[in-house]
CSV table of C-alpha atoms in Angstrom, one decimal:
chain,number,residue,atom,x,y,z
C,1,MET,CA,-107.6,136.0,105.2
C,2,LYS,CA,-110.1,134.9,107.8
C,3,HIS,CA,-109.8,131.4,109.5
C,4,SER,CA,-112.7,129.7,111.2
C,5,LYS,CA,-112.4,128.0,114.6
C,6,LEU,CA,-113.3,124.8,112.9
C,7,SER,CA,-110.2,124.8,110.7
C,8,TYR,CA,-107.9,125.4,113.7
C,9,ALA,CA,-109.6,122.6,115.6
C,10,ALA,CA,-109.0,120.3,112.6
C,11,LEU,CA,-105.4,121.3,112.4
C,12,ALA,CA,-104.9,120.6,116.1
C,13,LEU,CA,-106.4,117.1,115.8
C,14,THR,CA,-104.1,116.3,113.0
C,15,LEU,CA,-101.0,117.4,115.0
C,16,LEU,CA,-101.7,115.5,118.2
C,17,PRO,CA,-99.5,112.5,118.7
C,18,ALA,CA,-101.1,109.1,119.1
C,19,LEU,CA,-101.8,108.3,122.7
C,20,PRO,CA,-99.8,105.5,124.3
C,21,ALA,CA,-101.5,102.1,124.6
C,22,SER,CA,-102.8,101.3,128.1
C,23,ALA,CA,-104.2,98.4,130.0
C,24,GLN,CA,-107.6,98.4,128.3
C,25,ASP,CA,-105.9,97.8,125.0
C,26,TYR,CA,-104.6,94.4,126.0
C,27,ASP,CA,-105.8,91.0,127.0
C,28,GLN,CA,-103.6,88.7,129.0
C,29,ASP,CA,-103.3,85.0,129.7
C,30,CYS,CA,-100.6,82.9,131.2
C,31,ASN,CA,-99.1,79.4,131.0
C,32,ALA,CA,-96.2,77.5,132.7
C,33,ASN,CA,-93.7,79.6,130.6
C,34,GLY,CA,-95.0,83.1,131.4
C,35,TYR,CA,-97.5,85.6,130.1
C,36,VAL,CA,-99.2,85.9,126.7
C,37,ILE,CA,-100.3,89.5,125.9
C,38,THR,CA,-102.7,90.1,122.9
C,39,ALA,CA,-103.8,93.4,121.4
C,40,ALA,CA,-106.6,94.2,119.1
C,41,ARG,CA,-104.9,97.3,117.8
C,42,GLY,CA,-101.5,99.0,117.8
C,43,THR,CA,-98.0,97.8,117.4
C,44,PHE,CA,-98.6,94.3,118.6
C,45,ALA,CA,-102.0,93.7,117.0
C,46,GLY,CA,-102.4,90.4,115.1
C,47,SER,CA,-99.8,88.3,117.1
C,48,PRO,CA,-99.3,87.9,120.8
C,49,VAL,CA,-96.3,89.1,122.8
C,50,TYR,CA,-94.8,86.4,124.9
C,51,LEU,CA,-93.2,87.4,128.2
C,52,GLY,CA,-91.2,84.5,129.6
C,53,LYS,CA,-90.3,83.5,133.2
C,54,SER,CA,-86.7,84.3,132.5
C,55,CYS,CA,-87.6,87.9,131.4
C,56,ASP,CA,-87.3,87.0,127.7
C,57,ALA,CA,-89.8,88.4,125.2
C,58,PHE,CA,-90.9,87.3,121.8
C,59,HIS,CA,-93.2,88.7,119.1
C,60,LYS,CA,-93.6,87.1,115.7
C,61,GLY,CA,-93.2,90.4,113.9
C,62,HIS,CA,-90.6,92.1,116.1
C,63,GLY,CA,-88.3,89.2,117.2
C,64,GLU,CA,-86.8,88.1,120.5
C,65,GLY,CA,-85.8,90.4,123.3
C,66,THR,CA,-86.4,91.1,127.0
C,67,TRP,CA,-89.1,92.6,129.2
C,68,CYS,CA,-89.4,94.0,132.7
C,69,TRP,CA,-92.1,95.6,134.8
C,70,GLN,CA,-92.0,99.0,136.3
C,71,ASN,CA,-94.5,101.2,138.3
C,72,ASN,CA,-96.2,102.5,135.1
C,73,GLY,CA,-96.4,99.3,133.1
C,74,ILE,CA,-94.4,96.7,131.2
C,75,ASN,CA,-91.3,97.6,129.2
C,76,VAL,CA,-90.8,95.3,126.2
C,77,LYS,CA,-87.4,95.7,124.4
C,78,LEU,CA,-87.3,93.9,121.0
C,79,PRO,CA,-84.9,94.4,118.0
C,80,THR,CA,-87.4,96.7,116.3
C,81,GLY,CA,-87.9,99.0,119.3
C,82,ASN,CA,-88.7,99.5,123.0
C,83,TRP,CA,-92.3,99.7,124.0
C,84,LEU,CA,-94.1,100.6,127.2
C,85,LEU,CA,-97.4,98.7,127.8
C,86,ALA,CA,-98.7,101.4,130.0
C,87,LYS,CA,-100.7,100.5,133.1
C,88,VAL,CA,-100.5,96.8,132.4
C,89,GLU,CA,-100.3,94.8,135.6
C,90,LEU,CA,-99.5,91.1,135.1
C,91,THR,CA,-101.9,88.8,137.0
C,92,CYS,CA,-102.0,85.1,136.8
C,93,GLN,CA,-103.4,82.2,138.9
C,94,ASN,CA,-100.2,80.2,138.1
C,95,ALA,CA,-98.2,79.8,141.3
C,96,GLY,CA,-95.0,79.2,139.2
C,97,LEU,CA,-95.1,82.8,138.0
C,98,ASP,CA,-95.4,84.4,141.5
C,99,GLY,CA,-91.7,84.6,142.1
C,100,MET,CA,-90.6,86.2,138.9
C,101,ALA,CA,-88.0,88.9,139.4
C,102,CYS,CA,-88.3,90.8,136.1
C,103,SER,CA,-88.2,94.3,137.6
C,104,CYS,CA,-86.7,97.0,135.5
C,105,ILE,CA,-84.8,98.2,138.7
C,106,ASP,CA,-83.2,94.8,138.9
C,107,PHE,CA,-81.9,95.2,135.3
C,108,SER,CA,-80.6,98.7,135.8
C,109,ASN,CA,-78.8,97.5,139.0
C,110,GLY,CA,-76.9,94.8,137.0
C,111,GLY,CA,-79.4,91.9,137.6
C,112,THR,CA,-80.4,89.4,135.0
């Protein structure tokens, strides 16, 4: 049986895992309580993810949890799973958010 290169290419495309979301997939805003991350596609599409000043997180479809930042993005842990918002850097012009200590290293070292 002879297979064409095209059929192998089609098979390879169907077996590739979905790429992780990255910074260009998200918009962000902030308010006095923290950050508001919105996505046009993916797991969090349709409803914003709220990242609070006290390292709390909320999404309408995934519930309440926690978040922390690390070198490669934002880690959001909710009852339905743990997600990495890859290459997302939180920026805001709200001085009240400048002192947030939601580093994932702080959590792993016993911090809040």
